[in-house]
Coordinates of C-alpha atoms and ligand atoms in Angstrom, one line a residue:
M1 CA 68.2 -69.6 8.3
R2 CA 68.4 -67.5 5.2
T3 CA 71.7 -65.6 5.0
E4 CA 72.6 -62.7 2.9
H5 CA 75.9 -61.0 2.5
R6 CA 75.4 -58.2 0.1
L7 CA 76.5 -54.8 1.3
E8 CA 74.8 -53.1 -1.6
A9 CA 71.3 -53.8 -0.5
V10 CA 69.2 -51.3 -2.6
G11 CA 65.9 -50.8 -0.9
P12 CA 63.9 -51.6 2.2
A13 CA 62.4 -54.7 0.6
E14 CA 65.8 -56.2 0.1
R15 CA 67.2 -55.0 3.3
V16 CA 64.9 -57.3 5.3
L17 CA 66.9 -60.2 3.8
D18 CA 70.2 -58.9 5.1
R19 CA 70.1 -61.1 8.2
A20 CA 73.7 -62.3 8.5
A21 CA 77.1 -61.6 7.1
T22 CA 80.6 -62.8 7.7
A23 CA 83.7 -60.6 7.2
V24 CA 87.4 -61.2 7.3
A25 CA 90.0 -58.5 8.3
H26 CA 93.7 -58.5 8.9
P27 CA 95.7 -56.7 11.6
N28 CA 97.9 -53.7 10.7
I29 CA 101.1 -52.3 12.1
A30 CA 101.5 -48.6 12.3
L31 CA 104.7 -47.1 10.8
I32 CA 103.5 -43.7 12.0
K33 CA 101.7 -44.3 15.3
Y34 CA 98.3 -43.3 16.7
W35 CA 98.5 -42.6 20.4
G36 CA 96.0 -40.4 22.2
K37 CA 92.4 -39.4 21.5
R38 CA 91.0 -35.8 21.5
D39 CA 87.5 -37.1 21.7
E40 CA 87.0 -40.4 23.6
R41 CA 83.3 -40.8 22.9
L42 CA 83.6 -40.3 19.1
M43 CA 87.1 -42.0 19.0
I44 CA 88.9 -39.1 17.3
P45 CA 92.7 -39.4 17.4
Y46 CA 95.0 -36.5 18.1
V47 CA 97.4 -37.5 15.3
D48 CA 97.4 -38.9 11.8
S49 CA 98.7 -42.5 11.5
L50 CA 100.0 -44.7 8.7
S51 CA 100.1 -48.4 8.6
M52 CA 100.8 -51.6 6.7
T53 CA 98.0 -54.2 6.8
L54 CA 99.5 -57.7 7.3
D55 CA 98.8 -61.0 5.4
I56 CA 98.7 -63.0 8.7
F57 CA 96.4 -63.5 11.6
P58 CA 93.0 -62.6 10.1
T59 CA 89.9 -62.2 12.2
T60 CA 86.7 -63.7 10.9
T61 CA 83.4 -62.4 12.3
T62 CA 79.8 -63.3 11.7
V63 CA 77.0 -61.1 12.7
R64 CA 73.5 -62.7 12.7
L65 CA 70.4 -60.8 13.5
C66 CA 68.2 -62.5 16.1
P67 CA 64.8 -60.7 16.2
D68 CA 63.5 -63.0 18.9
A69 CA 66.5 -62.8 21.2
A70 CA 66.3 -60.7 24.4
A71 CA 69.8 -59.3 24.0
D72 CA 73.0 -59.5 22.0
S73 CA 75.3 -62.5 22.4
V74 CA 79.0 -62.3 21.7
T75 CA 81.5 -65.2 21.5
L76 CA 85.2 -64.9 21.0
D77 CA 86.9 -68.0 19.7
G78 CA 83.9 -70.0 20.8
A79 CA 83.7 -68.7 24.4
P80 CA 81.4 -66.0 25.6
A81 CA 83.2 -62.6 25.5
R82 CA 83.5 -61.3 29.0
G83 CA 83.9 -57.9 30.6
E84 CA 85.1 -54.9 28.5
V85 CA 85.4 -56.9 25.2
G86 CA 81.8 -57.9 25.2
Q87 CA 80.7 -54.4 26.3
R88 CA 82.6 -52.7 23.5
V89 CA 81.1 -55.1 20.9
V90 CA 77.5 -54.4 22.2
A91 CA 78.1 -50.7 22.3
F92 CA 79.3 -51.0 18.7
L93 CA 76.2 -52.9 17.6
D94 CA 74.1 -50.1 19.3
L95 CA 75.8 -47.6 17.1
V96 CA 75.2 -49.7 13.9
R97 CA 71.6 -50.1 14.9
Q98 CA 71.2 -46.4 15.5
L99 CA 72.7 -45.6 12.1
A100 CA 70.5 -48.3 10.4
G101 CA 67.3 -47.5 12.2
R102 CA 67.0 -51.1 13.4
T103 CA 66.5 -52.6 16.8
E104 CA 67.0 -56.4 16.5
P105 CA 69.6 -58.0 18.8
A106 CA 72.4 -60.0 17.1
T107 CA 74.8 -62.8 17.8
V108 CA 78.4 -62.0 17.1
D109 CA 80.9 -64.9 16.5
T110 CA 84.5 -63.8 16.2
R111 CA 87.4 -66.1 15.4
N112 CA 91.0 -65.0 15.5
A113 CA 93.6 -67.0 13.5
V114 CA 96.3 -65.8 16.0
P115 CA 97.8 -68.8 17.7
T116 CA 96.2 -68.9 21.1
G117 CA 98.1 -66.6 23.5
A118 CA 100.4 -65.2 20.9
G119 CA 99.8 -61.7 22.3
L120 CA 98.9 -60.3 19.0
A121 CA 95.1 -60.5 19.1
S122 CA 94.2 -57.2 17.5
S123 CA 91.3 -54.8 18.1
A124 CA 92.2 -53.5 14.6
S125 CA 91.3 -56.6 12.7
G126 CA 88.5 -57.3 15.2
F127 CA 86.6 -54.0 14.8
A128 CA 87.3 -53.8 11.0
A129 CA 85.7 -57.3 10.6
L130 CA 82.9 -56.4 13.0
A131 CA 82.2 -53.1 11.2
L132 CA 81.9 -54.8 7.8
A133 CA 79.8 -57.7 9.0
A134 CA 77.5 -55.6 11.2
A135 CA 77.0 -53.0 8.4
A136 CA 76.1 -55.8 6.0
A137 CA 73.8 -57.7 8.4
Y138 CA 71.9 -54.5 9.4
G139 CA 71.6 -53.4 5.7
L140 CA 73.8 -50.3 6.0
D141 CA 75.1 -49.3 2.6
L142 CA 78.5 -47.8 3.3
D143 CA 81.5 -47.1 1.0
P144 CA 85.0 -48.0 2.3
T145 CA 85.6 -44.4 3.6
A146 CA 82.3 -44.6 5.6
L147 CA 83.2 -48.1 6.8
S148 CA 86.6 -46.8 8.0
R149 CA 84.8 -44.1 10.0
L150 CA 82.5 -46.7 11.5
A151 CA 85.4 -49.1 12.3
R152 CA 87.2 -46.1 14.0
R153 CA 84.3 -45.9 16.5
G154 CA 85.2 -49.4 17.7
S155 CA 89.0 -48.9 17.7
V156 CA 90.9 -46.1 16.0
S157 CA 93.5 -48.6 14.5
A158 CA 90.6 -50.6 13.0
A159 CA 89.8 -47.8 10.5
R160 CA 93.1 -48.6 8.8
S161 CA 92.4 -52.4 8.6
I162 CA 89.4 -51.7 6.3
F163 CA 92.1 -51.2 3.6
G164 CA 94.9 -53.5 2.4
D165 CA 98.6 -52.7 2.0
F166 CA 99.3 -49.1 3.2
A167 CA 96.7 -46.9 4.7
I168 CA 96.5 -43.5 6.5
C169 CA 94.0 -42.6 9.2
H170 CA 93.3 -38.9 9.2
A171 CA 92.9 -37.2 12.6
G172 CA 90.8 -34.5 11.0
G173 CA 89.6 -31.4 12.8
G174 CA 86.6 -29.7 14.3
T175 CA 84.2 -31.1 17.0
G176 CA 81.2 -33.3 17.1
A177 CA 79.7 -34.5 13.9
E178 CA 82.2 -32.5 11.9
A179 CA 85.1 -34.2 13.6
D180 CA 83.5 -37.6 13.1
L181 CA 83.3 -36.9 9.3
A182 CA 86.8 -35.6 9.1
S183 CA 88.5 -38.6 10.7
Y184 CA 88.7 -41.6 8.4
A185 CA 91.2 -43.9 6.7
E186 CA 92.2 -44.2 3.0
P187 CA 94.7 -46.2 1.0
V188 CA 98.2 -44.9 0.4
P189 CA 99.1 -46.4 -3.0
V190 CA 102.6 -47.8 -2.9
P191 CA 102.7 -50.3 -5.7
D192 CA 106.4 -51.2 -5.6
F193 CA 107.1 -51.5 -1.9
D194 CA 106.7 -54.9 -0.4
P195 CA 108.9 -55.3 2.7
A196 CA 108.9 -58.1 5.2
L197 CA 107.8 -57.5 8.8
V198 CA 109.4 -59.9 11.2
I199 CA 107.5 -60.1 14.5
A200 CA 109.2 -61.2 17.6
V201 CA 106.6 -62.3 20.2
V202 CA 108.6 -62.0 23.4
N203 CA 105.7 -62.3 25.7
A204 CA 102.3 -63.7 24.9
G205 CA 100.6 -62.6 28.1
P206 CA 98.0 -59.9 28.6
K207 CA 99.4 -56.4 29.0
A208 CA 99.3 -54.7 32.4
V209 CA 97.9 -51.4 31.0
S210 CA 95.3 -51.4 28.2
S211 CA 96.3 -49.1 25.2
R212 CA 93.1 -47.1 26.0
G213 CA 94.1 -46.4 29.6
G214 CA 97.8 -46.0 28.6
M215 CA 97.1 -43.4 26.0
R216 CA 94.7 -41.5 28.2
R217 CA 97.3 -41.3 31.0
T218 CA 99.9 -40.2 28.5
V219 CA 97.8 -37.4 27.0
E220 CA 96.8 -36.2 30.5
T221 CA 100.2 -36.3 32.2
S222 CA 103.1 -36.7 29.9
P223 CA 105.1 -33.4 29.3
L224 CA 106.5 -35.0 26.2
Y225 CA 103.2 -35.8 24.5
A226 CA 102.7 -32.5 22.7
A227 CA 106.3 -32.5 21.4
W228 CA 105.9 -36.1 20.0
A229 CA 102.5 -35.2 18.4
T230 CA 104.2 -32.2 16.6
S231 CA 107.2 -34.3 15.5
S232 CA 104.9 -37.0 14.3
K233 CA 103.4 -34.6 11.7
A234 CA 106.9 -34.1 10.2
D235 CA 107.5 -37.9 10.4
L236 CA 104.3 -38.5 8.4
T237 CA 105.3 -36.1 5.6
E238 CA 108.8 -37.8 5.4
M239 CA 107.2 -41.2 5.6
R240 CA 104.9 -40.6 2.6
A241 CA 107.9 -39.4 0.5
A242 CA 110.0 -42.4 1.6
L243 CA 107.2 -44.8 0.7
A244 CA 106.7 -43.1 -2.7
R245 CA 110.3 -43.9 -3.6
S246 CA 110.2 -47.4 -2.0
D247 CA 113.1 -46.5 0.3
L248 CA 113.3 -49.2 2.9
D249 CA 116.1 -47.4 4.9
A250 CA 114.2 -44.2 5.2
V251 CA 110.8 -45.9 5.9
G252 CA 112.5 -47.9 8.6
E253 CA 114.4 -45.0 10.2
I254 CA 111.3 -42.9 10.3
A255 CA 109.1 -45.7 11.7
E256 CA 111.7 -46.6 14.4
R257 CA 112.1 -43.0 15.6
N258 CA 108.4 -42.4 15.6
A259 CA 107.7 -45.6 17.7
L260 CA 110.6 -44.9 20.1
G261 CA 109.3 -41.3 20.5
M262 CA 105.8 -42.6 21.3
H263 CA 107.3 -44.9 24.0
A264 CA 109.3 -42.0 25.4
T265 CA 106.0 -40.0 25.8
M266 CA 104.6 -43.0 27.7
L267 CA 107.7 -43.3 29.9
A268 CA 107.3 -39.7 30.9
A269 CA 103.7 -40.2 31.9
R270 CA 102.9 -40.0 35.6
P271 CA 103.0 -42.7 36.6
A272 CA 105.0 -44.1 33.7
V273 CA 103.4 -46.4 31.2
R274 CA 106.1 -48.9 30.2
Y275 CA 105.4 -51.7 27.8
M276 CA 109.0 -52.6 27.1
S277 CA 110.5 -55.4 29.0
P278 CA 114.1 -56.9 29.1
P279 CA 113.5 -59.2 26.1
T280 CA 112.2 -56.2 24.2
V281 CA 115.4 -54.3 24.7
A282 CA 117.4 -57.4 23.8
V283 CA 115.6 -57.6 20.5
L284 CA 116.2 -53.8 19.9
D285 CA 119.9 -54.5 20.5
A286 CA 119.8 -57.3 18.0
V287 CA 118.3 -54.9 15.4
L288 CA 121.2 -52.5 16.0
R289 CA 123.7 -55.4 15.6
L290 CA 122.0 -56.4 12.3
R291 CA 122.4 -52.9 11.0
A292 CA 126.0 -52.8 12.1
D293 CA 126.5 -55.9 10.1
G294 CA 125.0 -54.3 7.0
V295 CA 121.5 -55.8 7.2
P296 CA 118.8 -53.1 6.9
A297 CA 116.4 -53.8 9.7
Y298 CA 114.3 -51.4 11.7
A299 CA 112.1 -51.9 14.8
T300 CA 108.7 -50.7 15.8
M301 CA 106.7 -51.5 18.9
D302 CA 103.1 -51.0 20.0
A303 CA 101.3 -51.1 23.3
G304 CA 103.1 -54.3 24.4
P305 CA 106.6 -55.8 24.7
N306 CA 106.7 -57.5 21.2
V307 CA 108.9 -56.1 18.5
K308 CA 108.2 -55.8 14.8
V309 CA 111.1 -55.5 12.4
L310 CA 110.9 -54.1 8.9
C311 CA 113.5 -55.6 6.4
H312 CA 114.0 -56.7 2.9
P313 CA 112.2 -60.1 2.2
A314 CA 115.6 -61.6 1.2
D315 CA 116.9 -60.8 4.7
A316 CA 113.8 -62.0 6.6
E317 CA 115.2 -65.4 7.4
R318 CA 118.4 -64.1 8.9
V319 CA 116.5 -61.3 10.8
A320 CA 114.1 -63.9 12.2
A321 CA 116.9 -66.2 13.4
T322 CA 118.8 -63.2 15.0
L323 CA 115.7 -61.9 16.8
G324 CA 114.8 -65.5 18.0
A325 CA 118.3 -66.0 19.4
A326 CA 118.2 -62.6 21.1
A327 CA 115.1 -63.4 23.1
P328 CA 115.1 -67.1 24.0
G329 CA 111.6 -68.5 24.4
S330 CA 110.2 -66.0 22.0
S331 CA 108.4 -67.0 18.8
V332 CA 109.0 -65.3 15.5
V333 CA 106.7 -64.9 12.5
T334 CA 107.2 -63.1 9.3
A335 CA 104.4 -61.1 7.6
R336 CA 104.1 -59.2 4.3
R337 CA 101.6 -56.6 3.2
G338 CA 98.1 -58.0 3.3
P339 CA 94.6 -57.6 1.9
A340 CA 91.7 -55.3 2.6
A341 CA 88.8 -56.4 4.8
R342 CA 86.1 -58.2 2.8
L343 CA 82.8 -60.0 3.1
W344 CA 82.7 -63.7 2.6
T345 CA 81.5 -64.8 -0.9
E346 CA 78.6 -67.3 -1.4
A347 CA 81.2 -70.1 -1.9
E348 CA 82.8 -69.5 1.5
R349 CA 79.7 -69.9 3.6
Ligands
2P0_401 C1 98.6 -47.8 16.4 N1 98.3 -48.6 18.8 O1 98.7 -46.8 15.7 C2 98.9 -47.6 17.9 C3 100.3 -47.6 18.3 C4 99.2 -49.0 19.8 C5 100.4 -48.2 19.6 O2 96.3 -48.3 17.9 O3 91.4 -47.1 22.2 O4 93.5 -50.7 20.2 O5 90.7 -48.9 20.6 O6 91.5 -46.7 19.7 O7 93.6 -48.9 18.4 C6 96.4 -49.6 19.8 O8 95.3 -48.9 20.3 O9 93.1 -48.3 20.8 C7 97.0 -48.8 18.8 P1 91.6 -47.7 20.8 P2 93.8 -49.3 19.9 O10 98.5 -49.0 15.9

């Protein structure tokens, strides 16, 4: 089959050639967290978020148009995607088709480089790669800002994975189409800051509460949510200043308090949403001990029990050994800042 990977298809005659495309995207870890949507259909977050894209665990996704097929077909690491995952991908393809004025079904083949069961499979890298590949395959000519908006419709954190290094996702304002336009990601240029992020995978199993369900319950029932959302605005302002001066201690302190505050809002939800487990707390204690010993190390956690620790690259080995010892049975991997999402080149096909 003829394949074509150009995003910049210029006219209808060329667009018919845009039959398949492959994109690669990396996960990101938020230093200022997104938690909670003010519009679930349009996927508009309540708060701005700011993240570091990682150089590990890419997702590679191929979207191939199949005009003769009866329906879309979605595979994840070679197996048919079941349940909610498959439904979210098909709903996303419906959106891309609507924007492109096309109707053909597609096959979607997604591969995660995450070691099987590492508990870090990411909807951020997944929907960033899918947005880029699907836009190219269906001949949608989108700039990175528009691609981030599109990726946001799959998963809010995916908007940030369109970009490499550090990126902010704006919550924006307004309602309907105006809100959709106003919520997008963009790079935060920080040329001189290249920390290590040591990830302690304390539990590779699936989480009990999805982030989608967890954040809905938090927004609806947690009396602490509004206070965290307000304090997160101040955290973001301070974070941008700390990044601009490449101040690891300030970046780490702000990221840690922002994440712990987010988890506090969840714990106050009714019933509580708790992602931390005993090994999580053991790793958080190890981070405090490292700091007491003079090693700058700061923790952040997402919708799961695993802990990500920001530190100087020169300290990463010691930090990794300390975290591993604190949670026996865990695996530890170190990431650095990583690249933007991109389409495969001719040579990579
Ligand atoms: C983040 N998380 O900013 C936050 C911090 C988890 C905690 O984005 O419903 O998979 O698809 O928008 O993006 C995880 O939630 O949720 C997440 P949806 P998503 O990285």
